[in-house]
């Protein structure tokens, strides 16, 4: 296979070298053409013929630059060294044709050497309309896991692209920028903390290096502008029946919500259909739980007095009787009547005499703070970080990321004590109700409910509190290019990892499952993390065609060739991961005795303590403050003043709050925790860096691998001994010898 290159020189100095780089531009027809440069089929897998014109400076004959364009000359002469070996071409064709996804097209490719690893890997850098991938020589892509390769970078995962020439020339390639030189190396910084560093081969193949670099820049820009990640139909999905049942309830139908309500034992609640057509709030699910005593028309009016129409709804019913609710901020500019105020009070009280309003954002970072901390952490953890080793730990503290993890765990611990200590209604209130409300509600359930720590329970928790609740995944993960980017969900996964480290025997899933879930937010294969609201997901998947005329104009029936898969969710792990990988999702140190059926009876009058009559509290800065009304619009005579004997002392930690809530004298020592409740530590070294996640681009320093120093080996040994000490009472040798079927791991329950 030949790469046609012809040079036309506009001066008699045709031998003048390109020593003064200026502007190298790639005409848009090469990249913006609707036809792929290289087809998926092996027979058409050929590089495009290009021509190069040297542009000389008329003032001094010095070369200005090189312009590449499709060669229209008949029978161009090939440049020496530009011939691509036939064997490599056949390998590339067979590999990509077998591993390409439906609708995937190869835009450009160039042979190169992956650097930064020992040893360096020769192969080919390939850019498609969906991803950037490095194909090592002799490596065959698995057809079972087309999106699970460590060599793949989905376009949505590409954070920064840099071109390098020589030792000091580095150009950051932004959308619309022009490459000023032919690169010797390209650095692709992944949003998932990976770094792909590829050096290009010399010998006449420089135009291919230029072309694949510009193809990556333009494909990344076009994917962000179009925001067209609609989900990719994986090859294994086509082999399954159309009646395939989701691994967990997706909460898209009323029956799913009713089943979950009965499972939680929430007898005082019902499933409301008031938002079935998304005419109350498009960011809310079609169905949610409301008190039995409220009517749908009352709910519709009451929700209008909350920010974005997100009124109070049940998140979780504690087995002992407490209820955890979430809602948006009060819309203080509204003027509700007495009936609306009464409805709001009934929904917030949820049948309880004791109500605690939790200011969610108190002592938690803002969205801008989370985004800045994540960017600093990524810059620090990438292999090309310029921070010296002796200043690395102080730089890590300077990112504030671990501080924010610590704040989230502390607040979740406090709320868990509030929920479990007395029979009451605990209301999480955040202005938008779409970010930290979901984070705290999820953490509280993980700390208080052992069923949420199982593999199925955790997936159901994320689906209910994040996906169905309308967390703006696409915006927060940078898929829209808007300024509201903030990885709140990734902050939540870090908090879960911290709990997994402190309580390794309490969780059925492993660190590898959390890594797979974190990686899934950067892979555009389903709609789970690629839309901001349930309404957008339903519209994309064609579920809104039967709704009212309000939504009909925006609906378009997917064509037969559309790559959108209407039934897949992120929880269809067996369509994207091999059986061996799914086996690693299970935590070998999990204690099955902590299953939900054996930990706590549904009614606990001896454990849960009734609260004071008609009391309203505000939980802020670790202390409970009495309130004389629930609603901010005007005084509500239905609520009584709080007796002075219920006024609390300021609590400085979850432990002191637990002592206060259970009413034990201080000289009795620590408060005995109820069964199933976890209170994590969050001081100093108790909060660790998630090394396997954030240092994945630096495998030589990850925990579990060979440490480069004696002190590093000692740290690893101490870590393993600590895990062994925690797991030894839980696991018997017979448990280790049992073989687990990967097909049943995701479907079994205790």
Tab-separated table of C-alpha atoms in Angstrom, residues 215-396:
chain	number	residue	atom	x	y	z
A	215	UNK	CA	-8.349	14.443	12.915
A	216	UNK	CA	-8.373	13.948	16.692
A	217	UNK	CA	-8.736	17.683	17.308
A	218	UNK	CA	-11.577	18.124	14.855
A	219	UNK	CA	-13.426	14.918	15.793
A	220	UNK	CA	-13.293	15.954	19.454
A	221	UNK	CA	-14.611	19.431	18.637
A	222	UNK	CA	-17.409	18.133	16.438
A	223	UNK	CA	-18.528	15.577	19.009
A	224	UNK	CA	-18.761	18.271	21.686
A	225	UNK	CA	-20.581	20.757	19.470
A	226	UNK	CA	-23.101	18.234	18.216
A	227	UNK	CA	-23.730	16.745	21.681
A	228	UNK	CA	-24.916	13.726	19.750
A	229	UNK	CA	-23.829	10.947	22.066
A	230	UNK	CA	-26.942	8.872	21.742
A	231	UNK	CA	-25.667	5.516	22.881
A	232	UNK	CA	-23.931	2.847	20.855
A	233	UNK	CA	-25.384	-0.539	20.102
A	234	UNK	CA	-22.761	-3.042	21.122
A	235	UNK	CA	-22.147	-6.093	18.993
A	236	UNK	CA	-23.127	-8.537	21.741
A	237	UNK	CA	-26.450	-6.784	22.262
A	238	UNK	CA	-27.654	-7.768	18.832
A	239	UNK	CA	-27.356	-11.411	19.819
A	240	UNK	CA	-29.830	-11.009	22.684
A	241	UNK	CA	-33.574	-11.151	22.575
A	242	UNK	CA	-35.488	-7.882	22.335
A	243	UNK	CA	-37.351	-8.916	25.483
A	244	UNK	CA	-34.149	-8.859	27.539
A	245	UNK	CA	-34.972	-7.846	31.110
A	246	UNK	CA	-32.853	-5.083	32.671
A	247	UNK	CA	-30.510	-6.288	35.442
A	248	UNK	CA	-32.176	-3.880	37.866
A	249	UNK	CA	-35.451	-1.923	37.711
A	250	UNK	CA	-34.830	1.253	35.701
A	251	UNK	CA	-37.759	3.016	37.409
A	252	UNK	CA	-39.297	4.043	34.108
A	253	UNK	CA	-42.676	2.416	34.780
A	254	UNK	CA	-45.108	2.703	37.680
A	255	UNK	CA	-44.733	-0.975	38.619
A	256	UNK	CA	-41.025	-0.495	39.388
A	257	UNK	CA	-41.761	2.288	41.857
A	258	UNK	CA	-44.538	0.334	43.523
A	259	UNK	CA	-42.310	-2.713	43.911
A	260	UNK	CA	-39.536	-0.633	45.456
A	261	UNK	CA	-41.990	1.078	47.826
A	262	UNK	CA	-43.223	-2.264	49.112
A	263	UNK	CA	-39.656	-3.505	49.433
A	264	UNK	CA	-38.813	-0.573	51.710
A	265	UNK	CA	-42.005	-1.046	53.729
A	266	UNK	CA	-43.161	2.556	53.208
A	267	UNK	CA	-46.824	2.007	54.068
A	268	UNK	CA	-47.570	5.695	54.569
A	269	UNK	CA	-46.524	6.554	51.020
A	270	UNK	CA	-47.938	6.053	47.530
A	271	UNK	CA	-46.703	6.399	43.952
A	272	UNK	CA	-47.845	9.659	42.364
A	273	UNK	CA	-48.466	9.916	38.609
A	274	UNK	CA	-48.798	13.702	38.578
A	275	UNK	CA	-45.597	14.066	36.520
A	276	UNK	CA	-46.324	11.197	34.137
A	277	UNK	CA	-46.191	13.598	31.171
A	278	UNK	CA	-43.326	15.669	32.591
A	279	UNK	CA	-45.573	18.711	32.857
A	280	UNK	CA	-44.695	19.365	36.528
A	281	UNK	CA	-40.894	19.224	36.075
A	282	UNK	CA	-38.844	17.719	33.243
A	283	UNK	CA	-35.957	17.061	35.633
A	284	UNK	CA	-38.117	14.863	37.878
A	285	UNK	CA	-38.943	11.220	37.139
A	286	UNK	CA	-42.366	10.340	35.807
A	287	UNK	CA	-43.264	8.771	39.143
A	288	UNK	CA	-42.217	9.440	42.732
A	289	UNK	CA	-43.392	8.783	46.281
A	290	UNK	CA	-45.672	11.190	48.174
A	291	UNK	CA	-47.664	10.864	51.436
A	292	UNK	CA	-50.912	8.924	51.213
A	293	UNK	CA	-52.961	11.837	52.487
A	294	UNK	CA	-52.032	14.202	49.637
A	295	UNK	CA	-53.884	14.432	46.331
A	296	UNK	CA	-52.198	14.844	42.959
A	297	UNK	CA	-53.790	18.243	42.292
A	298	UNK	CA	-52.499	19.445	45.673
A	299	UNK	CA	-49.028	18.134	44.812
A	300	UNK	CA	-49.041	19.965	41.497
A	301	UNK	CA	-49.785	23.300	43.186
A	302	UNK	CA	-47.380	22.701	46.065
A	303	UNK	CA	-44.464	21.781	43.793
A	304	UNK	CA	-44.827	25.126	42.033
A	305	UNK	CA	-43.524	26.843	45.186
A	306	UNK	CA	-40.146	25.047	44.983
A	307	UNK	CA	-37.157	25.755	42.789
A	308	UNK	CA	-37.502	24.071	39.366
A	309	UNK	CA	-40.731	22.484	40.577
A	310	UNK	CA	-38.839	19.926	42.682
A	311	UNK	CA	-41.028	19.577	45.771
A	312	UNK	CA	-40.504	17.195	48.724
A	313	UNK	CA	-40.448	13.490	47.856
A	314	UNK	CA	-39.464	10.334	49.687
A	315	UNK	CA	-35.948	9.058	49.037
A	316	UNK	CA	-35.782	6.231	51.557
A	317	UNK	CA	-37.887	4.762	54.358
A	318	UNK	CA	-35.872	3.541	57.327
A	319	UNK	CA	-36.979	0.148	58.687
A	320	UNK	CA	-37.400	1.720	62.119
A	321	UNK	CA	-39.921	4.282	60.890
A	322	UNK	CA	-37.982	7.413	59.920
A	323	UNK	CA	-38.262	8.909	56.444
A	324	UNK	CA	-35.540	10.580	54.400
A	325	UNK	CA	-36.896	13.194	51.980
A	326	UNK	CA	-35.303	15.508	49.417
A	327	UNK	CA	-36.527	18.699	47.780
A	328	UNK	CA	-35.416	21.887	46.098
A	329	UNK	CA	-35.205	25.286	47.716
A	330	UNK	CA	-38.314	27.260	48.591
A	331	UNK	CA	-39.379	29.638	45.842
A	332	UNK	CA	-39.756	32.617	48.154
A	333	UNK	CA	-41.080	34.918	45.426
A	334	UNK	CA	-44.287	32.891	45.178
A	335	UNK	CA	-47.392	33.715	47.199
A	336	UNK	CA	-49.048	30.438	48.193
A	337	UNK	CA	-52.467	30.342	49.778
A	338	UNK	CA	-53.277	28.621	53.057
A	339	UNK	CA	-54.156	25.342	51.348
A	340	UNK	CA	-50.823	25.215	49.529
A	341	UNK	CA	-48.925	25.942	52.752
A	342	UNK	CA	-50.844	23.203	54.521
A	343	UNK	CA	-49.984	20.749	51.720
A	344	UNK	CA	-46.300	21.659	51.870
A	345	UNK	CA	-46.287	21.164	55.645
A	346	UNK	CA	-47.991	17.792	55.354
A	347	UNK	CA	-45.456	16.638	52.784
A	348	UNK	CA	-42.480	17.796	54.837
A	349	UNK	CA	-43.820	16.290	58.064
A	350	UNK	CA	-44.659	12.993	56.305
A	351	UNK	CA	-46.822	11.914	59.223
A	352	UNK	CA	-44.146	12.610	61.853
A	353	UNK	CA	-44.235	15.062	64.718
A	354	UNK	CA	-40.475	15.612	64.561
A	355	UNK	CA	-39.120	17.288	61.406
A	356	UNK	CA	-35.476	18.141	60.674
A	357	UNK	CA	-34.608	20.400	57.730
A	358	UNK	CA	-31.026	19.824	56.576
A	359	UNK	CA	-29.229	22.639	54.818
A	360	UNK	CA	-27.458	20.444	52.291
A	361	UNK	CA	-24.882	22.955	51.055
A	362	UNK	CA	-23.841	24.030	54.535
A	363	UNK	CA	-20.147	23.128	55.002
A	364	UNK	CA	-20.011	21.495	51.571
A	365	UNK	CA	-18.090	22.845	48.571
A	366	UNK	CA	-19.727	24.692	45.732
A	367	UNK	CA	-19.885	23.233	42.245
A	368	UNK	CA	-17.069	25.539	41.153
A	369	UNK	CA	-14.932	24.344	44.067
A	370	UNK	CA	-15.474	20.688	43.109
A	371	UNK	CA	-14.530	21.354	39.494
A	372	UNK	CA	-11.385	23.287	40.420
A	373	UNK	CA	-10.277	20.609	42.872
A	374	UNK	CA	-10.810	17.856	40.296
A	375	UNK	CA	-8.787	19.727	37.659
A	376	UNK	CA	-5.950	20.283	40.111
A	377	UNK	CA	-6.016	16.647	41.138
A	378	UNK	CA	-5.888	15.498	37.518
A	379	UNK	CA	-2.969	17.787	36.704
A	380	UNK	CA	-1.132	16.495	39.749
A	381	UNK	CA	-1.710	12.794	39.123
A	382	UNK	CA	-0.885	12.651	35.408
A	383	UNK	CA	2.522	11.209	34.551
A	384	UNK	CA	3.769	14.508	33.096
A	385	UNK	CA	3.152	16.427	36.320
A	386	UNK	CA	5.878	18.969	37.077
A	387	UNK	CA	5.499	18.721	40.866
A	388	UNK	CA	8.599	17.435	42.624
A	389	UNK	CA	8.292	14.238	44.628
A	390	UNK	CA	9.149	15.925	47.925
A	391	UNK	CA	6.304	18.420	47.418
A	392	UNK	CA	3.764	15.994	46.011
A	393	UNK	CA	1.837	15.332	49.240
A	394	UNK	CA	1.534	19.010	50.042
A	395	UNK	CA	0.338	19.631	46.498
A	396	UNK	CA	-2.243	16.893	46.981
